[in-house]
Amino acid sequence: MTGPHGTLPDHDYDGINEEDNPLPKWWLGIFYFAILFSIVYVPVVHVFKFLPQTQLDRSVAHAARVQELRELELEASGELDKDPVAAGKKYFKTFCVSCHGTYGEGGIGPNLHDEYWIHGAAEESIRGVITSGVAAKGMPAWGPILGDRKINNLAEYVVSMWDEKLPEGIAGKKPEGEKFDMAVMRAPKTETEEAAAPDSAVTGS
C-alpha cells in the first residue's frame, strides 16, 4: 500500500499511519560523495602524502605558534602562578633588582632584609608602596604595569625576605627608616586578625 509520498508500512497508531518517505536524491548524492571523498582523501593526504604538504604544514605551524603565544600570555598575566612567594621572587628579579639589589640587599632602594622600613613593615604598606611607587625616591608606580596579582606576589616575597639570610659576601645597605619588631610583624596572623585587617593597602609617599 502506498501513500502520496511513499510506502505505507504496517504501522498504525491511534488512527495515524506513518509514511516511509525516501530521502531526497540530492541529499543522498552529497552523502555518498562525502563518503567516497573521505576514502580517497585520508590515505592520499594523511597516510601516503602524495599531495603537497606545504599548506597543511603551514597551518599546523601557525596553530602551534598561536598556542605558544597563548601560553606566554597566560604566564605573563600570572594566571599560571601557583606559589605566590616563588612567583614574587621571579617578578622581583625582573623588575626590582636594579634598585634593590639581586638579593634585596639594597642599592638605590633600601635593604629589604633588615628591621628598618621607611613606609612601614606591614604587608599592606609594602603592597601599597609597590602599587603607587615613591616619586621622591624615583620608584615607579608598578600597579598599572603589573596588576594586582603580580603586586600581591611581589609583596608576599618581600615579606618572606625577613627570614632569608643574604648570601655570604653580600653586605646589606645600611638601615633606613623606622625600626620595627619584625618577629611580631611577621608572626602568622590568626583568623580574627586577618578578618580585621584593612582591605585597602596603605600607599607610600
PDB file of C-alpha atoms in Angstrom:
ATOM      1  CA  MET A   1       0.000   0.000   0.000  1.00  0.00           C
ATOM      2  CA  THR A   2       1.373   3.390  -0.945  1.00  0.00           C
ATOM      3  CA  GLY A   3       0.589   6.940   0.009  1.00  0.00           C
ATOM      4  CA  PRO A   4       1.170  10.215  -1.858  1.00  0.00           C
ATOM      5  CA  HIS A   5       4.863  10.285  -0.834  1.00  0.00           C
ATOM      6  CA  GLY A   6       5.924   6.683  -0.321  1.00  0.00           C
ATOM      7  CA  THR A   7       5.135   3.266   1.044  1.00  0.00           C
ATOM      8  CA  LEU A   8       2.752   2.969   3.950  1.00  0.00           C
ATOM      9  CA  PRO A   9       4.155   0.359   6.360  1.00  0.00           C
ATOM     10  CA  ASP A  10       2.004  -1.749   8.589  1.00  0.00           C
ATOM     11  CA  HIS A  11       2.149   0.851  11.316  1.00  0.00           C
ATOM     12  CA  ASP A  12      -0.966   2.358  12.738  1.00  0.00           C
ATOM     13  CA  TYR A  13      -1.157   4.315  15.950  1.00  0.00           C
ATOM     14  CA  ASP A  14      -4.389   5.868  17.119  1.00  0.00           C
ATOM     15  CA  GLY A  15      -5.625   6.031  13.552  1.00  0.00           C
ATOM     16  CA  ILE A  16      -2.407   7.640  12.251  1.00  0.00           C
ATOM     17  CA  ASN A  17      -0.376   5.922   9.522  1.00  0.00           C
ATOM     18  CA  GLU A  18       3.349   6.740   9.176  1.00  0.00           C
ATOM     19  CA  GLU A  19       4.666   7.101   5.641  1.00  0.00           C
ATOM     20  CA  ASP A  20       8.090   5.740   4.734  1.00  0.00           C
ATOM     21  CA  ASN A  21       9.338   8.752   2.763  1.00  0.00           C
ATOM     22  CA  PRO A  22      12.562   8.243   0.782  1.00  0.00           C
ATOM     23  CA  LEU A  23      15.398  10.713   1.349  1.00  0.00           C
ATOM     24  CA  PRO A  24      15.878  13.363  -1.369  1.00  0.00           C
ATOM     25  CA  LYS A  25      18.205  12.213  -4.123  1.00  0.00           C
ATOM     26  CA  TRP A  26      20.330  15.376  -3.892  1.00  0.00           C
ATOM     27  CA  TRP A  27      20.913  14.724  -0.169  1.00  0.00           C
ATOM     28  CA  LEU A  28      21.850  11.088  -0.807  1.00  0.00           C
ATOM     29  CA  GLY A  29      24.191  12.215  -3.583  1.00  0.00           C
ATOM     30  CA  ILE A  30      26.069  14.583  -1.266  1.00  0.00           C
ATOM     31  CA  PHE A  31      26.213  11.935   1.475  1.00  0.00           C
ATOM     32  CA  TYR A  32      27.659   9.239  -0.799  1.00  0.00           C
ATOM     33  CA  PHE A  33      30.075  11.710  -2.379  1.00  0.00           C
ATOM     34  CA  ALA A  34      31.381  12.702   1.110  1.00  0.00           C
ATOM     35  CA  ILE A  35      31.999   9.035   1.930  1.00  0.00           C
ATOM     36  CA  LEU A  36      33.869   8.433  -1.323  1.00  0.00           C
ATOM     37  CA  PHE A  37      35.852  11.646  -0.917  1.00  0.00           C
ATOM     38  CA  SER A  38      36.994  10.693   2.610  1.00  0.00           C
ATOM     39  CA  ILE A  39      38.016   7.204   1.418  1.00  0.00           C
ATOM     40  CA  VAL A  40      40.312   8.822  -1.165  1.00  0.00           C
ATOM     41  CA  TYR A  41      41.410  11.924   0.774  1.00  0.00           C
ATOM     42  CA  VAL A  42      42.597  10.328   4.024  1.00  0.00           C
ATOM     43  CA  PRO A  43      45.105   7.863   2.548  1.00  0.00           C
ATOM     44  CA  VAL A  44      46.247  10.227  -0.227  1.00  0.00           C
ATOM     45  CA  VAL A  45      46.865  13.256   2.009  1.00  0.00           C
ATOM     46  CA  HIS A  46      47.482  11.901   5.529  1.00  0.00           C
ATOM     47  CA  VAL A  47      48.828   8.367   5.008  1.00  0.00           C
ATOM     48  CA  PHE A  48      50.834   8.257   1.790  1.00  0.00           C
ATOM     49  CA  LYS A  49      51.185  12.053   1.493  1.00  0.00           C
ATOM     50  CA  PHE A  50      51.002  12.066  -2.279  1.00  0.00           C
ATOM     51  CA  LEU A  51      49.813  15.689  -2.344  1.00  0.00           C
ATOM     52  CA  PRO A  52      51.971  18.695  -1.343  1.00  0.00           C
ATOM     53  CA  GLN A  53      52.011  19.297   2.430  1.00  0.00           C
ATOM     54  CA  THR A  54      53.073  22.937   2.349  1.00  0.00           C
ATOM     55  CA  GLN A  55      49.713  24.416   3.236  1.00  0.00           C
ATOM     56  CA  LEU A  56      48.985  21.782   5.868  1.00  0.00           C
ATOM     57  CA  ASP A  57      52.407  22.210   7.455  1.00  0.00           C
ATOM     58  CA  ARG A  58      51.929  25.961   7.437  1.00  0.00           C
ATOM     59  CA  SER A  59      48.561  25.609   9.153  1.00  0.00           C
ATOM     60  CA  VAL A  60      49.971  23.243  11.791  1.00  0.00           C
ATOM     61  CA  ALA A  61      52.894  25.600  12.454  1.00  0.00           C
ATOM     62  CA  HIS A  62      50.506  28.545  12.756  1.00  0.00           C
ATOM     63  CA  ALA A  63      48.310  26.670  15.241  1.00  0.00           C
ATOM     64  CA  ALA A  64      51.387  25.751  17.307  1.00  0.00           C
ATOM     65  CA  ARG A  65      52.534  29.378  17.313  1.00  0.00           C
ATOM     66  CA  VAL A  66      49.090  30.585  18.412  1.00  0.00           C
ATOM     67  CA  GLN A  67      49.149  28.072  21.279  1.00  0.00           C
ATOM     68  CA  GLU A  68      52.661  29.167  22.265  1.00  0.00           C
ATOM     69  CA  LEU A  69      51.615  32.835  22.303  1.00  0.00           C
ATOM     70  CA  ARG A  70      48.557  31.953  24.376  1.00  0.00           C
ATOM     71  CA  GLU A  71      50.745  30.184  26.946  1.00  0.00           C
ATOM     72  CA  LEU A  72      53.116  33.158  27.036  1.00  0.00           C
ATOM     73  CA  GLU A  73      50.146  35.477  27.634  1.00  0.00           C
ATOM     74  CA  LEU A  74      48.928  33.297  30.491  1.00  0.00           C
ATOM     75  CA  GLU A  75      52.400  33.216  32.022  1.00  0.00           C
ATOM     76  CA  ALA A  76      52.794  36.974  31.649  1.00  0.00           C
ATOM     77  CA  SER A  77      49.407  37.568  33.277  1.00  0.00           C
ATOM     78  CA  GLY A  78      50.354  35.456  36.297  1.00  0.00           C
ATOM     79  CA  GLU A  79      47.460  33.041  35.731  1.00  0.00           C
ATOM     80  CA  LEU A  80      49.861  30.088  35.870  1.00  0.00           C
ATOM     81  CA  ASP A  81      51.495  31.104  39.156  1.00  0.00           C
ATOM     82  CA  LYS A  82      50.858  28.515  41.869  1.00  0.00           C
ATOM     83  CA  ASP A  83      53.256  29.580  44.634  1.00  0.00           C
ATOM     84  CA  PRO A  84      52.880  33.330  45.397  1.00  0.00           C
ATOM     85  CA  VAL A  85      56.329  33.641  47.012  1.00  0.00           C
ATOM     86  CA  ALA A  86      58.093  31.835  44.160  1.00  0.00           C
ATOM     87  CA  ALA A  87      56.200  33.942  41.635  1.00  0.00           C
ATOM     88  CA  GLY A  88      57.063  37.110  43.569  1.00  0.00           C
ATOM     89  CA  LYS A  89      60.738  36.146  43.538  1.00  0.00           C
ATOM     90  CA  LYS A  90      60.557  35.728  39.765  1.00  0.00           C
ATOM     91  CA  TYR A  91      58.990  39.158  39.317  1.00  0.00           C
ATOM     92  CA  PHE A  92      61.440  40.696  41.791  1.00  0.00           C
ATOM     93  CA  LYS A  93      64.362  39.519  39.651  1.00  0.00           C
ATOM     94  CA  THR A  94      62.725  41.055  36.605  1.00  0.00           C
ATOM     95  CA  PHE A  95      61.544  44.403  37.923  1.00  0.00           C
ATOM     96  CA  CYS A  96      63.240  45.197  41.241  1.00  0.00           C
ATOM     97  CA  VAL A  97      66.898  44.142  41.284  1.00  0.00           C
ATOM     98  CA  SER A  98      68.123  47.297  39.533  1.00  0.00           C
ATOM     99  CA  CYS A  99      67.212  49.354  42.610  1.00  0.00           C
ATOM    100  CA  HIS A 100      67.040  46.843  45.493  1.00  0.00           C
ATOM    101  CA  GLY A 101      69.877  44.512  44.505  1.00  0.00           C
ATOM    102  CA  THR A 102      69.851  40.921  43.307  1.00  0.00           C
ATOM    103  CA  TYR A 103      69.040  39.582  46.787  1.00  0.00           C
ATOM    104  CA  GLY A 104      67.138  42.585  48.123  1.00  0.00           C
ATOM    105  CA  GLU A 105      70.272  43.817  49.894  1.00  0.00           C
ATOM    106  CA  GLY A 106      69.625  47.369  48.758  1.00  0.00           C
ATOM    107  CA  GLY A 107      71.192  49.727  46.277  1.00  0.00           C
ATOM    108  CA  ILE A 108      69.397  52.802  45.068  1.00  0.00           C
ATOM    109  CA  GLY A 109      66.480  51.458  47.093  1.00  0.00           C
ATOM    110  CA  PRO A 110      66.592  50.301  50.724  1.00  0.00           C
ATOM    111  CA  ASN A 111      67.686  46.955  52.146  1.00  0.00           C
ATOM    112  CA  LEU A 112      64.665  44.644  52.394  1.00  0.00           C
ATOM    113  CA  HIS A 113      66.195  42.177  54.857  1.00  0.00           C
ATOM    114  CA  ASP A 114      66.687  44.322  57.950  1.00  0.00           C
ATOM    115  CA  GLU A 115      64.228  45.610  60.572  1.00  0.00           C
ATOM    116  CA  TYR A 116      64.094  49.180  59.264  1.00  0.00           C
ATOM    117  CA  TRP A 117      61.326  50.362  56.982  1.00  0.00           C
ATOM    118  CA  ILE A 118      60.695  53.803  55.502  1.00  0.00           C
ATOM    119  CA  HIS A 119      56.989  53.343  54.768  1.00  0.00           C
ATOM    120  CA  GLY A 120      56.020  50.634  57.242  1.00  0.00           C
ATOM    121  CA  ALA A 121      56.711  46.913  57.568  1.00  0.00           C
ATOM    122  CA  ALA A 122      53.125  45.639  57.248  1.00  0.00           C
ATOM    123  CA  GLU A 123      52.335  43.693  54.098  1.00  0.00           C
ATOM    124  CA  GLU A 124      49.576  46.183  53.290  1.00  0.00           C
ATOM    125  CA  SER A 125      52.111  49.029  53.391  1.00  0.00           C
ATOM    126  CA  ILE A 126      54.576  47.130  51.212  1.00  0.00           C
ATOM    127  CA  ARG A 127      51.858  46.346  48.716  1.00  0.00           C
ATOM    128  CA  GLY A 128      50.827  49.993  48.660  1.00  0.00           C
ATOM    129  CA  VAL A 129      54.367  51.216  48.032  1.00  0.00           C
ATOM    130  CA  ILE A 130      54.835  48.783  45.156  1.00  0.00           C
ATOM    131  CA  THR A 131      51.486  49.769  43.682  1.00  0.00           C
ATOM    132  CA  SER A 132      51.766  53.550  43.957  1.00  0.00           C
ATOM    133  CA  GLY A 133      55.553  53.974  43.893  1.00  0.00           C
ATOM    134  CA  VAL A 134      57.602  56.636  45.664  1.00  0.00           C
ATOM    135  CA  ALA A 135      58.102  59.526  43.273  1.00  0.00           C
ATOM    136  CA  ALA A 136      60.529  61.346  45.572  1.00  0.00           C
ATOM    137  CA  LYS A 137      62.855  58.336  45.571  1.00  0.00           C
ATOM    138  CA  GLY A 138      62.468  57.547  41.885  1.00  0.00           C
ATOM    139  CA  MET A 139      60.446  54.378  42.433  1.00  0.00           C
ATOM    140  CA  PRO A 140      57.808  53.946  39.714  1.00  0.00           C
ATOM    141  CA  ALA A 141      54.185  53.049  40.376  1.00  0.00           C
ATOM    142  CA  TRP A 142      54.100  49.382  39.378  1.00  0.00           C
ATOM    143  CA  GLY A 143      50.369  48.935  39.901  1.00  0.00           C
ATOM    144  CA  PRO A 144      49.226  49.965  36.386  1.00  0.00           C
ATOM    145  CA  ILE A 145      52.054  47.948  34.827  1.00  0.00           C
ATOM    146  CA  LEU A 146      51.937  44.677  36.782  1.00  0.00           C
ATOM    147  CA  GLY A 147      48.353  44.413  38.010  1.00  0.00           C
ATOM    148  CA  ASP A 148      47.015  43.195  41.356  1.00  0.00           C
ATOM    149  CA  ARG A 149      48.065  39.541  41.044  1.00  0.00           C
ATOM    150  CA  LYS A 150      51.757  40.279  40.469  1.00  0.00           C
ATOM    151  CA  ILE A 151      51.757  43.081  43.047  1.00  0.00           C
ATOM    152  CA  ASN A 152      50.396  40.688  45.679  1.00  0.00           C
ATOM    153  CA  ASN A 153      53.011  38.082  44.758  1.00  0.00           C
ATOM    154  CA  LEU A 154      55.799  40.663  44.995  1.00  0.00           C
ATOM    155  CA  ALA A 155      54.557  41.838  48.386  1.00  0.00           C
ATOM    156  CA  GLU A 156      54.469  38.265  49.709  1.00  0.00           C
ATOM    157  CA  TYR A 157      58.020  37.670  48.525  1.00  0.00           C
ATOM    158  CA  VAL A 158      59.283  40.880  50.137  1.00  0.00           C
ATOM    159  CA  VAL A 159      57.568  39.872  53.383  1.00  0.00           C
ATOM    160  CA  SER A 160      59.321  36.490  53.235  1.00  0.00           C
ATOM    161  CA  MET A 161      62.759  38.121  52.936  1.00  0.00           C
ATOM    162  CA  TRP A 162      62.969  38.803  56.661  1.00  0.00           C
ATOM    163  CA  ASP A 163      63.626  35.086  57.289  1.00  0.00           C
ATOM    164  CA  GLU A 164      66.066  34.890  54.386  1.00  0.00           C
ATOM    165  CA  LYS A 165      69.766  35.484  55.080  1.00  0.00           C
ATOM    166  CA  LEU A 166      71.890  37.242  52.494  1.00  0.00           C
ATOM    167  CA  PRO A 167      74.492  35.069  50.746  1.00  0.00           C
ATOM    168  CA  GLU A 168      77.973  35.100  52.219  1.00  0.00           C
ATOM    169  CA  GLY A 169      79.950  38.085  50.989  1.00  0.00           C
ATOM    170  CA  ILE A 170      76.842  40.178  50.250  1.00  0.00           C
ATOM    171  CA  ALA A 171      76.536  43.144  52.601  1.00  0.00           C
ATOM    172  CA  GLY A 172      73.178  44.785  53.105  1.00  0.00           C
ATOM    173  CA  LYS A 173      72.739  48.506  52.740  1.00  0.00           C
ATOM    174  CA  LYS A 174      72.773  50.477  55.985  1.00  0.00           C
ATOM    175  CA  PRO A 175      69.396  50.809  57.742  1.00  0.00           C
ATOM    176  CA  GLU A 176      66.905  53.442  56.599  1.00  0.00           C
ATOM    177  CA  GLY A 177      63.637  54.474  58.201  1.00  0.00           C
ATOM    178  CA  GLU A 178      61.953  53.305  61.402  1.00  0.00           C
ATOM    179  CA  LYS A 179      62.824  50.118  63.267  1.00  0.00           C
ATOM    180  CA  PHE A 180      60.061  47.525  63.676  1.00  0.00           C
ATOM    181  CA  ASP A 181      59.766  44.390  65.785  1.00  0.00           C
ATOM    182  CA  MET A 182      59.887  42.004  62.850  1.00  0.00           C
ATOM    183  CA  ALA A 183      59.253  38.913  64.952  1.00  0.00           C
ATOM    184  CA  VAL A 184      55.880  40.401  65.811  1.00  0.00           C
ATOM    185  CA  MET A 185      55.232  41.885  62.361  1.00  0.00           C
ATOM    186  CA  ARG A 186      55.901  38.593  60.577  1.00  0.00           C
ATOM    187  CA  ALA A 187      54.203  36.314  63.096  1.00  0.00           C
ATOM    188  CA  PRO A 188      51.371  34.280  61.498  1.00  0.00           C
ATOM    189  CA  LYS A 189      48.017  36.032  61.830  1.00  0.00           C
ATOM    190  CA  THR A 190      45.023  34.415  63.464  1.00  0.00           C
ATOM    191  CA  GLU A 191      41.738  34.198  61.571  1.00  0.00           C
ATOM    192  CA  THR A 192      40.375  37.048  63.702  1.00  0.00           C
ATOM    193  CA  GLU A 193      43.355  39.277  62.865  1.00  0.00           C
ATOM    194  CA  GLU A 194      43.064  38.512  59.168  1.00  0.00           C
ATOM    195  CA  ALA A 195      39.373  39.379  59.211  1.00  0.00           C
ATOM    196  CA  ALA A 196      40.118  42.657  60.987  1.00  0.00           C
ATOM    197  CA  ALA A 197      42.917  43.641  58.557  1.00  0.00           C
ATOM    198  CA  PRO A 198      42.113  46.624  56.312  1.00  0.00           C
ATOM    199  CA  ASP A 199      41.020  45.781  52.768  1.00  0.00           C
ATOM    200  CA  SER A 200      42.893  48.608  51.136  1.00  0.00           C
ATOM    201  CA  ALA A 201      46.668  48.938  51.011  1.00  0.00           C
ATOM    202  CA  VAL A 202      48.496  51.849  52.636  1.00  0.00           C
ATOM    203  CA  THR A 203      50.285  53.767  49.909  1.00  0.00           C
ATOM    204  CA  GLY A 204      53.778  55.138  50.298  1.00  0.00           C
ATOM    205  CA  SER A 205      54.692  58.756  49.775  1.00  0.00           C
TER     206      SER A 205
END
